[in-house]
N, CA, C and O atoms as a MOPAC input file, in Angstrom:
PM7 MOZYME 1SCF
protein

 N    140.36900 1    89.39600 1   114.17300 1
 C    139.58000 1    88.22800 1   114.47900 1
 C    138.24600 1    88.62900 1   115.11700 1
 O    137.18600 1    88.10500 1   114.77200 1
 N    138.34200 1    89.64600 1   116.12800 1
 C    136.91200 1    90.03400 1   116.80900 1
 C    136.26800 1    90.55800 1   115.67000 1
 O    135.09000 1    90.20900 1   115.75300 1
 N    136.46600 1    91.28200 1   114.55500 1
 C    135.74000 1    92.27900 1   113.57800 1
 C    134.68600 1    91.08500 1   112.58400 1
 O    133.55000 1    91.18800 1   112.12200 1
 N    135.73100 1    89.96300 1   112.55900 1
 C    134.63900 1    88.75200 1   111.66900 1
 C    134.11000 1    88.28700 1   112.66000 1
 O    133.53100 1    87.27300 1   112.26800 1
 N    133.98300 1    88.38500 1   113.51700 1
 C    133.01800 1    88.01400 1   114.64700 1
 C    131.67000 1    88.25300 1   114.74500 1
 O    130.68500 1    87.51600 1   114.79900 1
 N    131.82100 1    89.33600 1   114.75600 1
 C    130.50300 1    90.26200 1   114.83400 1
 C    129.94500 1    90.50200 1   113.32400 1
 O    128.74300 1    90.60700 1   113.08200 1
 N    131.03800 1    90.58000 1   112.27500 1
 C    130.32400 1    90.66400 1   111.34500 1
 C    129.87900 1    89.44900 1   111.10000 1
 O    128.69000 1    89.72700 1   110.95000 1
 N    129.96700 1    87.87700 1   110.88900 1
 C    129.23200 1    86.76400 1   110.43500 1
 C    128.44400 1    86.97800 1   111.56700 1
 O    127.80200 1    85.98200 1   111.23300 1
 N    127.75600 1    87.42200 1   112.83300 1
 C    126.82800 1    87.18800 1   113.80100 1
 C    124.98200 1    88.42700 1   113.27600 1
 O    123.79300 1    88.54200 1   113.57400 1
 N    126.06800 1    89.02000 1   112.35300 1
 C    124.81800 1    90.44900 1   112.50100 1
 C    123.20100 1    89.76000 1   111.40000 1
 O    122.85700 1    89.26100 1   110.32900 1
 N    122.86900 1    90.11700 1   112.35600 1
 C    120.97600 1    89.61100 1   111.34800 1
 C    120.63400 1    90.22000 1   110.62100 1
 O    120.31500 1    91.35300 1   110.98200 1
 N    120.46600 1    89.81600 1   108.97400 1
 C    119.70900 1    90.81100 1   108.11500 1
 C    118.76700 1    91.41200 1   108.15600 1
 O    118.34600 1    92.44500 1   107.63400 1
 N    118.29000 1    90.40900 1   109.10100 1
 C    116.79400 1    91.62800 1   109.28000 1
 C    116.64200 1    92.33400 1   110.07300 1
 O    115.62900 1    93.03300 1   110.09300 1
 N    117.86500 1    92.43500 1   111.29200 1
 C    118.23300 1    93.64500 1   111.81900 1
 C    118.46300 1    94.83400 1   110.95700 1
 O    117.78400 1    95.86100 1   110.99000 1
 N    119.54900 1    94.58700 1   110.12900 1
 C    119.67900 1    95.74700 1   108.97600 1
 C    118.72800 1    96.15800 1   108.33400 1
 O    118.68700 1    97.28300 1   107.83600 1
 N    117.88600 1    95.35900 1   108.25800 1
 C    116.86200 1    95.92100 1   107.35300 1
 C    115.97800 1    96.77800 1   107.58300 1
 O    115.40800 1    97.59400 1   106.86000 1
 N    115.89000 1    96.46100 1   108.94100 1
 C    114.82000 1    97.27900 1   110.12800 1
 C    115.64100 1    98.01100 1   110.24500 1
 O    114.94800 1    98.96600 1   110.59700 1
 N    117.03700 1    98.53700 1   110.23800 1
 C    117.38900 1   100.15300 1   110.93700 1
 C    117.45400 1   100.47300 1   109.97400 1
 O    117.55300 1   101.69500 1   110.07900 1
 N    117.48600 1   100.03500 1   108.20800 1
 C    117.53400 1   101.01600 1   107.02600 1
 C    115.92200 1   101.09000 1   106.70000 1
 O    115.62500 1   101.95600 1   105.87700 1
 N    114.91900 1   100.36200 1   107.18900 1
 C    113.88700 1   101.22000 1   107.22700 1
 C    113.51600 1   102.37200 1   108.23000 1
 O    112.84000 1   103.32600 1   107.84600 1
 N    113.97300 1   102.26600 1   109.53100 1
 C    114.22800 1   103.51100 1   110.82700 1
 C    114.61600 1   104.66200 1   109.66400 1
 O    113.75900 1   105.35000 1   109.11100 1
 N    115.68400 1   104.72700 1   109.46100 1
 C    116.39000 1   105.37600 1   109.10700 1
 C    115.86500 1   106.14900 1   107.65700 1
 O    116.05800 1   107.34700 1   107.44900 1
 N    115.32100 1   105.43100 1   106.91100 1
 C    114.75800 1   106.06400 1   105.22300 1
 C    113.52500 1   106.61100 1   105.87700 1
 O    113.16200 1   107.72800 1   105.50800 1
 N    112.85800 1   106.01200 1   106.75600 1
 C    111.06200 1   106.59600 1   106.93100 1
 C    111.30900 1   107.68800 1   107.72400 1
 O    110.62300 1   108.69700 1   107.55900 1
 N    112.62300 1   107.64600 1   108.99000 1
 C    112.44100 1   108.29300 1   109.79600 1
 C    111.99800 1   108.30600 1   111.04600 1
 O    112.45300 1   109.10900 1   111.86100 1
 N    110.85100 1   107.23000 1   111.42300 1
 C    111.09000 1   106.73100 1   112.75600 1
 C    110.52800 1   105.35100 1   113.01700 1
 O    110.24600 1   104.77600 1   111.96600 1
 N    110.33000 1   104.78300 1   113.91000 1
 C    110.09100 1   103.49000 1   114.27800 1
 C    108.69000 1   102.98200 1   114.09800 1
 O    108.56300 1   101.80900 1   113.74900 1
 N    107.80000 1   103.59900 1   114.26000 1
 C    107.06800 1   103.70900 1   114.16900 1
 C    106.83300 1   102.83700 1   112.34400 1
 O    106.79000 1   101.66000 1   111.98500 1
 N    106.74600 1   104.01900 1   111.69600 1
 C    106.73000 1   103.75500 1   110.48100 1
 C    107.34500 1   102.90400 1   109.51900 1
 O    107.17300 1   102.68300 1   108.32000 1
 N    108.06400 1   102.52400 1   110.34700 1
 C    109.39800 1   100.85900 1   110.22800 1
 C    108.58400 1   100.07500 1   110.69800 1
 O    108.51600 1    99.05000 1   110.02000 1
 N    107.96700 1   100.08700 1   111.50800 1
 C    107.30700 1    98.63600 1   112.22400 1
 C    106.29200 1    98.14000 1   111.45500 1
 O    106.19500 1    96.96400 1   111.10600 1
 N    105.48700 1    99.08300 1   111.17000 1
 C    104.46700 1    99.26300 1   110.38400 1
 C    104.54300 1    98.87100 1   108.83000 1
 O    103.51400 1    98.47100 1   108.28500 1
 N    105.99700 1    99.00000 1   107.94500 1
 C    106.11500 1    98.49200 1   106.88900 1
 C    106.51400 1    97.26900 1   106.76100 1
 O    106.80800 1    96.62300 1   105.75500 1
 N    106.49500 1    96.89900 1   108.27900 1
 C    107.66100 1    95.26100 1   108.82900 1
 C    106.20800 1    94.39100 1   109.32100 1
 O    106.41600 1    93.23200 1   109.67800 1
 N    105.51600 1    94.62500 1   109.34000 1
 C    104.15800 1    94.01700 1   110.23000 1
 C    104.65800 1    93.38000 1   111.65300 1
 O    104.68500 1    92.19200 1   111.97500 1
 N    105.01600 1    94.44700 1   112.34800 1
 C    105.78700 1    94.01700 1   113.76500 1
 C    105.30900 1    95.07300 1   114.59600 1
 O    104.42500 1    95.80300 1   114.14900 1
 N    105.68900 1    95.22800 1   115.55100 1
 C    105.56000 1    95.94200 1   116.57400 1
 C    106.67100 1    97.21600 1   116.77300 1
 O    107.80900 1    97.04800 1   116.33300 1
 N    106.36400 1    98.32200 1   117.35600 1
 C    107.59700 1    99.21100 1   117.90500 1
 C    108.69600 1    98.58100 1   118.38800 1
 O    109.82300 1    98.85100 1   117.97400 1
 N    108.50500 1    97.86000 1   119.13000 1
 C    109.09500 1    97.08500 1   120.61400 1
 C    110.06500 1    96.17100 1   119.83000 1
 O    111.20000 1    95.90900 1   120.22700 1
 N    109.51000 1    95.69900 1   118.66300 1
 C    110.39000 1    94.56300 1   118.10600 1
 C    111.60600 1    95.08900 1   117.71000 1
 O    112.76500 1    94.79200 1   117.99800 1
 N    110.96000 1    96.19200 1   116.76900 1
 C    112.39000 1    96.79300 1   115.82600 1
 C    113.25900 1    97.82700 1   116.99700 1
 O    114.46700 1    97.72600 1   116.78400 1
 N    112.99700 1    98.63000 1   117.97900 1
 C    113.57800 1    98.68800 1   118.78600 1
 C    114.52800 1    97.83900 1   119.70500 1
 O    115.49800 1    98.09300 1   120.41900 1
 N    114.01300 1    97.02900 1   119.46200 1
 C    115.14900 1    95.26900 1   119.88200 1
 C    115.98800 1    95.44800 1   119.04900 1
 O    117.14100 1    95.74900 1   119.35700 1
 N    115.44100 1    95.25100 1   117.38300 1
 C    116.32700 1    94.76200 1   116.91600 1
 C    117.06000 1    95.82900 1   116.46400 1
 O    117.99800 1    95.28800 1   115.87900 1
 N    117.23700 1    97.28800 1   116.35900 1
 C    118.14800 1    98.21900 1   116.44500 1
 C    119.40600 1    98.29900 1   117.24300 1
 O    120.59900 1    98.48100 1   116.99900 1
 N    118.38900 1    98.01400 1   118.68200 1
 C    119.58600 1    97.97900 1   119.83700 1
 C    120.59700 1    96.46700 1   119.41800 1
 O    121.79700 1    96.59000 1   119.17500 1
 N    120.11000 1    95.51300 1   119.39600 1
 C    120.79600 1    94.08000 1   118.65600 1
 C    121.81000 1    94.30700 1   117.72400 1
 O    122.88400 1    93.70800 1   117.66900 1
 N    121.40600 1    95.22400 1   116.97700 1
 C    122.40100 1    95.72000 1   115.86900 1
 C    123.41100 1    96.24600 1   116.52100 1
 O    124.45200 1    95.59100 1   116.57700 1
 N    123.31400 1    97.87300 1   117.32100 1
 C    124.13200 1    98.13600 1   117.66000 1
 C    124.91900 1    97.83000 1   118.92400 1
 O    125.72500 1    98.61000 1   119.43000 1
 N    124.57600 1    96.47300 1   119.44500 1
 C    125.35800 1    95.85300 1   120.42600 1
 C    126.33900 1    95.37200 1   119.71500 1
 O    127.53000 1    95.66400 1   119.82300 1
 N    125.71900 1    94.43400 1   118.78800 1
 C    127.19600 1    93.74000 1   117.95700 1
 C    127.99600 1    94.64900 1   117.24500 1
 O    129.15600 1    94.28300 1   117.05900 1
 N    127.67900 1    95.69000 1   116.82400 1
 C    128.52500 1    96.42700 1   115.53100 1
 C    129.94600 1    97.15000 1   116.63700 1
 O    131.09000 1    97.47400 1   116.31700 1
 N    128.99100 1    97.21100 1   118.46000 1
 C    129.52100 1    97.72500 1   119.06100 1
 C    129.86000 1    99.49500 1   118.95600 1
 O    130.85400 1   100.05600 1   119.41800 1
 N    128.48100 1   100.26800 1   118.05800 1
 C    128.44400 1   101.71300 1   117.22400 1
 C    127.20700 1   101.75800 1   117.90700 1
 O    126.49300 1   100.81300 1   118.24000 1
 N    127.01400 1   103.16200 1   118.10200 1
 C    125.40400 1   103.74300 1   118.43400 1
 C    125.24000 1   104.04400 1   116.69900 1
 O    126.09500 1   104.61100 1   116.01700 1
 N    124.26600 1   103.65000 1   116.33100 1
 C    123.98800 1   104.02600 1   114.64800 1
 C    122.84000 1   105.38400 1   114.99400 1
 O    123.11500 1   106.42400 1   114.39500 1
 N    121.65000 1   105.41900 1   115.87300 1
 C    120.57800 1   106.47000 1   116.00700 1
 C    120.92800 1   106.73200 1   117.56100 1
 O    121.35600 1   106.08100 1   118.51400 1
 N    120.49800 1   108.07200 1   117.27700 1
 C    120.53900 1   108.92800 1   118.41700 1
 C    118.98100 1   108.97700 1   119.08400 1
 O    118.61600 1   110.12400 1   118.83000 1
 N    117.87300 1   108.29300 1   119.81800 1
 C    116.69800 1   108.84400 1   120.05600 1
 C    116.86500 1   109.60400 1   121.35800 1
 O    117.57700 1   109.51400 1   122.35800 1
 N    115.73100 1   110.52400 1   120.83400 1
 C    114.96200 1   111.12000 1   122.10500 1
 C    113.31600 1   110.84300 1   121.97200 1
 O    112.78900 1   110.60500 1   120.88500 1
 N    112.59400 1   110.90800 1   123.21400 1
 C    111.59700 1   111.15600 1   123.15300 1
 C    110.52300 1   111.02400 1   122.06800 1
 O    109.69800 1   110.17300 1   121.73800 1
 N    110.98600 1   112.53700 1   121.56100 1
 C    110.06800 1   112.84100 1   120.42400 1
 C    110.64700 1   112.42600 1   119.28200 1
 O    109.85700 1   112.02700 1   118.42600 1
 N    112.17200 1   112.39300 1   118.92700 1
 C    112.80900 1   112.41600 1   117.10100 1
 C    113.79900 1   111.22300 1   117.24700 1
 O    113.80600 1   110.54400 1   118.27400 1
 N    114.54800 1   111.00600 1   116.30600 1
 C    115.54300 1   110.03500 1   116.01900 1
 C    116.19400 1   110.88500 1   114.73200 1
 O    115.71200 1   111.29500 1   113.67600 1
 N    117.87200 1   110.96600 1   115.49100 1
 C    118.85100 1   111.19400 1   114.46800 1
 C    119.76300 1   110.16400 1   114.04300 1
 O    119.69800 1   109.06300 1   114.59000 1
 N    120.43500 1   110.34000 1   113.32000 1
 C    121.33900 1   109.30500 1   112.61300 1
 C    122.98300 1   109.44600 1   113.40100 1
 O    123.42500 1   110.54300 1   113.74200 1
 N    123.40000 1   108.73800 1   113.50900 1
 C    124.78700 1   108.78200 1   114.22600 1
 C    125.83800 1   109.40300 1   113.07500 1
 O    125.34600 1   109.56400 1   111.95800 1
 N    127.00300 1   109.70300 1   113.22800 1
 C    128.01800 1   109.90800 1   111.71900 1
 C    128.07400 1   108.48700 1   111.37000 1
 O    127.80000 1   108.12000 1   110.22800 1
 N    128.55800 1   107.32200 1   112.68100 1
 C    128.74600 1   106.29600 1   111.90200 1
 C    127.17200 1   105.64800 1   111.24800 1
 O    127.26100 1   104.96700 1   110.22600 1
 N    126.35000 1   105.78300 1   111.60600 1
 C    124.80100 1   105.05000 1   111.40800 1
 C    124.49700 1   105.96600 1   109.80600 1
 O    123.80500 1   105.29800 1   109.03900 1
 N    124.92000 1   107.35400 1   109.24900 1
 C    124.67900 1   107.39500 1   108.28600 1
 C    125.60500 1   106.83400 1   107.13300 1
 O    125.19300 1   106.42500 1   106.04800 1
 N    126.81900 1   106.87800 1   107.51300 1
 C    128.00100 1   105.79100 1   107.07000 1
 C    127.42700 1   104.30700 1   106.58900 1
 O    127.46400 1   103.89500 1   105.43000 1
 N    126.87700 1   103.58400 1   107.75700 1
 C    126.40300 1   102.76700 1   107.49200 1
 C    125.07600 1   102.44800 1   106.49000 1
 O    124.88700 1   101.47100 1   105.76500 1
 N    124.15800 1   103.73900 1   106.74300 1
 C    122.80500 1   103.29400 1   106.06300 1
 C    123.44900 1   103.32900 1   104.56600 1
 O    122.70100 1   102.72300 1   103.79900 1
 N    124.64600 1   103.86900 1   103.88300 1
 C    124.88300 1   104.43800 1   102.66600 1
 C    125.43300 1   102.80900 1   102.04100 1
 O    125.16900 1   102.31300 1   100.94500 1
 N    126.18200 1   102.29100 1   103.04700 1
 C    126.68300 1   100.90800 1   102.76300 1
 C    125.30900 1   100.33800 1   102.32000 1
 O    124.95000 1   100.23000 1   101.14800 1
 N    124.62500 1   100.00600 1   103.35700 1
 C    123.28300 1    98.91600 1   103.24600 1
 C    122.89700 1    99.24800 1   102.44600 1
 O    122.89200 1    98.42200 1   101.53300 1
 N    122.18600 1   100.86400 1   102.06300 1
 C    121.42900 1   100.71800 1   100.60200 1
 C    122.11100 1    99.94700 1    99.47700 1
 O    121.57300 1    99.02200 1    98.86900 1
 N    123.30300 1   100.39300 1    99.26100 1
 C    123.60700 1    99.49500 1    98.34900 1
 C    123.89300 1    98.16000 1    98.34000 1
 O    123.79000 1    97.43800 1    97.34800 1
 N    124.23200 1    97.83800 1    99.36800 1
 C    124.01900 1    96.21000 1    99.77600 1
 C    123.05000 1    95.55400 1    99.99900 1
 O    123.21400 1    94.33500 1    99.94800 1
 N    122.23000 1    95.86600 1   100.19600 1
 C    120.95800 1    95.26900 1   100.34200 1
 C    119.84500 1    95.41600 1    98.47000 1
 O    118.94700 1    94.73000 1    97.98300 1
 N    120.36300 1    96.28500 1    98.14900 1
 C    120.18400 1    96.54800 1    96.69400 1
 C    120.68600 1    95.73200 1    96.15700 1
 O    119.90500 1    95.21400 1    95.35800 1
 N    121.64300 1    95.29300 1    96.15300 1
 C    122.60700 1    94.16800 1    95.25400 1
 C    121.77100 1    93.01000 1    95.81000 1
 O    120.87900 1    92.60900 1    95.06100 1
 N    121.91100 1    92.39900 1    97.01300 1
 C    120.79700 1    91.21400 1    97.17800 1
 C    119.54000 1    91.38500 1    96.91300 1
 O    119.23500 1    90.19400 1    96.98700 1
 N    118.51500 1    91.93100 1    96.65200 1
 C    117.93400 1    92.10700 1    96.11600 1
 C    117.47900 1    91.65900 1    94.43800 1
 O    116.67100 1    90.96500 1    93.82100 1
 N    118.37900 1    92.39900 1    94.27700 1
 C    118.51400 1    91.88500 1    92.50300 1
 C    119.20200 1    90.34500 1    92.79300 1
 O    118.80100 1    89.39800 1    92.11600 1
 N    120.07100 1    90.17800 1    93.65000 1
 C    120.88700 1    88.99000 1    93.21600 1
 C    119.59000 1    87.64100 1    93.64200 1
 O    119.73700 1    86.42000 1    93.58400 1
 N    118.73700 1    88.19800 1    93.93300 1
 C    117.32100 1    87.19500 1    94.77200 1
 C    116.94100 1    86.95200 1    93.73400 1
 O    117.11500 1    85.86500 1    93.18200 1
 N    115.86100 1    88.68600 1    92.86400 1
 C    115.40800 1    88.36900 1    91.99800 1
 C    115.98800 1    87.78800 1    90.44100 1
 O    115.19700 1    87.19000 1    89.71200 1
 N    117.14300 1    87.97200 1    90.09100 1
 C    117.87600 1    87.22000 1    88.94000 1
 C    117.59400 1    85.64000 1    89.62100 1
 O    116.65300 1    85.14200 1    89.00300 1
 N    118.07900 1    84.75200 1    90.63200 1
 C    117.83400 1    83.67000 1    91.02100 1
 C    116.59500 1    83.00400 1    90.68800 1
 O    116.40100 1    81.96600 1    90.05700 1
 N    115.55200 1    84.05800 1    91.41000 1
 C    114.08300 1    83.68500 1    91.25900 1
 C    113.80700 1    83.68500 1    89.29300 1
 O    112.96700 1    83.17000 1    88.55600 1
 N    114.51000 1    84.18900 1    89.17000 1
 C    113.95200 1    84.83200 1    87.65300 1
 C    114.69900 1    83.86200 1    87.11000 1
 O    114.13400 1    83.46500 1    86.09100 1
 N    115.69200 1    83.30100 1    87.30700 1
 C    116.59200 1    82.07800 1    86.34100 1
 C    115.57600 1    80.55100 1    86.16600 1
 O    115.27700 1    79.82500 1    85.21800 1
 N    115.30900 1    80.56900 1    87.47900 1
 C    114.16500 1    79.24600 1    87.51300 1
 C    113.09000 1    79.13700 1    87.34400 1
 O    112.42100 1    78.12000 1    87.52500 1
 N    112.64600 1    80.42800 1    86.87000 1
 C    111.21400 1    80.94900 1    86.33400 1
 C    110.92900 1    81.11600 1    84.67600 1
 O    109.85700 1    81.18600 1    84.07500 1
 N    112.25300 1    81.14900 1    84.20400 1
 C    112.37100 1    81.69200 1    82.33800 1
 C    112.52200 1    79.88100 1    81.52700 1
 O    113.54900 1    79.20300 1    81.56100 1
 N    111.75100 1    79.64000 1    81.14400 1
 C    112.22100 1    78.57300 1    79.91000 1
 C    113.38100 1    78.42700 1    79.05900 1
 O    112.98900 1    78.64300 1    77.91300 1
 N    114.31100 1    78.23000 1    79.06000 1
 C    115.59300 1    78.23900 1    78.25600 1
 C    115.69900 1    76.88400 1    77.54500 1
 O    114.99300 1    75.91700 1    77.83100 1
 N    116.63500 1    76.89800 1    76.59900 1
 C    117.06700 1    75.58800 1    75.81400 1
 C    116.46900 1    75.66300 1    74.55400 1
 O    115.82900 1    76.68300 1    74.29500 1
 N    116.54500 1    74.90500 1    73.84400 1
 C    116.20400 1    74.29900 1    72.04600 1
 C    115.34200 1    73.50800 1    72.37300 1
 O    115.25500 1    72.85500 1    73.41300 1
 N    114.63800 1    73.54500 1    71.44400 1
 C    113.52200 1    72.32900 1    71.45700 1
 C    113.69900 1    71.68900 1    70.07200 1
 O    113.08200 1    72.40200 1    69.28000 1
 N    114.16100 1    70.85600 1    69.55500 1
 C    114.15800 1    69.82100 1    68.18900 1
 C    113.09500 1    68.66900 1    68.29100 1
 O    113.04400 1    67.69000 1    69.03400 1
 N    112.17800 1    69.16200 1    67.18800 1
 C    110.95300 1    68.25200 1    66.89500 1
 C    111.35100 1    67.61400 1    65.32900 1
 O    111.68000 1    68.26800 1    64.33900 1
 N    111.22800 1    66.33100 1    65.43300 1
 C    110.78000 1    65.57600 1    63.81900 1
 C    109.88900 1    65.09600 1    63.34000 1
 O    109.30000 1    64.11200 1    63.78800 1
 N    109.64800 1    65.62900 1    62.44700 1
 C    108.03400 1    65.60500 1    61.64800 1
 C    107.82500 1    64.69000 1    60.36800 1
 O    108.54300 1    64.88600 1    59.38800 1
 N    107.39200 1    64.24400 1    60.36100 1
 C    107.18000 1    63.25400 1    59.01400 1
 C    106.21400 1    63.42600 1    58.34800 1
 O    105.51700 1    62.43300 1    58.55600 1
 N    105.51100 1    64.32900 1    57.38400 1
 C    104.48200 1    63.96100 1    56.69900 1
 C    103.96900 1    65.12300 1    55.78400 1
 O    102.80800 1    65.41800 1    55.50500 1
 N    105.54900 1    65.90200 1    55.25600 1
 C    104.78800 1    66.80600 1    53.85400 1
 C    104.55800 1    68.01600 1    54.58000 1
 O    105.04100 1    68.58000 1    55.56200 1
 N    102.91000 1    68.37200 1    53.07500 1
 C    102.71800 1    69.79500 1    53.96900 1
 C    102.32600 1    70.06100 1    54.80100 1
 O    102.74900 1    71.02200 1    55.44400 1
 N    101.08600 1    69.14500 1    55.25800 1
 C    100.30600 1    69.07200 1    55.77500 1
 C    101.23000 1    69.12700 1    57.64900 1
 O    100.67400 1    69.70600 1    58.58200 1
 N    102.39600 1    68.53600 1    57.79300 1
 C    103.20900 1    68.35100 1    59.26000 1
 C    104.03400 1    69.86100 1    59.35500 1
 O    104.47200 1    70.31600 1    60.41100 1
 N    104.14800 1    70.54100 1    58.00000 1
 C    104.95000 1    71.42400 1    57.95300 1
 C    103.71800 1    72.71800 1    58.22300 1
 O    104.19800 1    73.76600 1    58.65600 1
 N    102.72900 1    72.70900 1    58.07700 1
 C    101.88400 1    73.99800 1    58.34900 1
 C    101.51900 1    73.95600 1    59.73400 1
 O    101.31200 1    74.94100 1    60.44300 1
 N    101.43200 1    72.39000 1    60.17400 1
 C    100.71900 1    72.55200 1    61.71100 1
 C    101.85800 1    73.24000 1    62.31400 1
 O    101.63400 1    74.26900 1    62.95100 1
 N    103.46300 1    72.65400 1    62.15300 1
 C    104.23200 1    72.68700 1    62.97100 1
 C    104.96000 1    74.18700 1    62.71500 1
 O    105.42000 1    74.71900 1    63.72500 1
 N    105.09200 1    74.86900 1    61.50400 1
 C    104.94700 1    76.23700 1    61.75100 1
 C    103.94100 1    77.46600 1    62.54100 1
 O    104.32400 1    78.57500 1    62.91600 1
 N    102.98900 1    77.06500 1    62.61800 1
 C    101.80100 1    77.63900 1    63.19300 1
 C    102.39000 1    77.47300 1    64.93100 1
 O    102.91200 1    78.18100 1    65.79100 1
 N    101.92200 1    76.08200 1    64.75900 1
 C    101.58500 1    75.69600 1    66.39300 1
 C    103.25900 1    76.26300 1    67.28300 1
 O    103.22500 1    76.70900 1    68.43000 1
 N    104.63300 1    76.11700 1    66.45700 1
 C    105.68300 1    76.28200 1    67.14200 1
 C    106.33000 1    78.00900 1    66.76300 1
 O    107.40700 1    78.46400 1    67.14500 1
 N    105.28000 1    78.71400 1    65.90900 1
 C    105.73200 1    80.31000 1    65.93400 1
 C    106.24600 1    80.81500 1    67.10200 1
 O    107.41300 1    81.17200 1    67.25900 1
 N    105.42700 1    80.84100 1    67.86700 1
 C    105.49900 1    81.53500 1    69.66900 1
 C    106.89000 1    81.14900 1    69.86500 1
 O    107.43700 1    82.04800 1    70.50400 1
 N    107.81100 1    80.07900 1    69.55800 1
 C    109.17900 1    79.23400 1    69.96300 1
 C    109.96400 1    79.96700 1    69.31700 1
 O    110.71100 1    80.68700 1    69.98000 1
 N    110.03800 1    80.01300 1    67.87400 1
 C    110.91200 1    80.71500 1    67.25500 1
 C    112.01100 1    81.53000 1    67.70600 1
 O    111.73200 1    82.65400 1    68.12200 1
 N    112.79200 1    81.28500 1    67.69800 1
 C    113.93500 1    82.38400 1    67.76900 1
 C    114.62100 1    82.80500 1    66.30200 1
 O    115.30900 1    82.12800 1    65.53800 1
 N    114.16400 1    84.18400 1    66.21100 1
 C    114.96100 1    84.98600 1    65.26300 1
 C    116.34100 1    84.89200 1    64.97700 1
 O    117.16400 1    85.33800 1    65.77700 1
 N    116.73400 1    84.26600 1    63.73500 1
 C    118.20000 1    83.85200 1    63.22700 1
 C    118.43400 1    85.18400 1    61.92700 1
 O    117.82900 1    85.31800 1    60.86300 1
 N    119.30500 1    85.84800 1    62.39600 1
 C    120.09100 1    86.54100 1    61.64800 1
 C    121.35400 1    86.12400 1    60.81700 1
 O    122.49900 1    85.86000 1    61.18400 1
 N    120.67500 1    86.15500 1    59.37000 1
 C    121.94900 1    85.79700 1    58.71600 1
 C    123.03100 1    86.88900 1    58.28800 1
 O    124.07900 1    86.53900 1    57.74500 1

């Protein structure tokens, strides 16, 4: 019961910010691809690893290492965050593509039959017999 706890509480964009820490290498260069501050994503690292209740990075001073469990984890997120990703852009991309048939009736010879081949080519869908 405590484990779904913390997991429905954790912020994506916490994760997102320690799998950029973590791919660039330091905070710095996370903040900077986040248009935020040091200070922020340092929040939101520590935020992360309050709830996960895991140290994920080790800092000092000068460097930042990865914890065993924090590289454990970054291996999850890439691919999870990869999958949403695509699962965004397929969404975005479903309500963006034109789909369906279009049935037009024409009345008038050749003259309805040349406009309406011309003008509806671009529509066509290729039928294989």
């Amino acid at each position: 019961m405590c484990e779904a706890m913390y997991h429905s509480s954790i912020n994506l964009l916490d994760v997102r910010a320690f799998v950029l820490v973590a791919n660039l290498g330091n905070f710095t260069k996370a903040a900077e691809a986040l248009g935020v501050s040091r200070s922020h994503v340092s929040r939101q690292i520590q935020s992360l690893e309050k709830q996960m209740g895991v140290s994920l990075i080790i800092r000092t001073t000068r460097s930042m290492k990865l914890t065993t469990a924090g590289k454990a984890f970054l291996a999850s997120c890439d691919q999870a965050l990869n999958s949403i990703d695509k699962a965004v852009h397929t969404a975005v991309d479903d309500i963006e593509t034109i789909r369906g048939n279009i049935k037009i009736n024409c009345v008038g010879g050749t003259l309805a039959r040349r406009w309406s081949r011309s003008s509806l080519r671009p529509f066509y869908k290729p039928i294989l017999m």
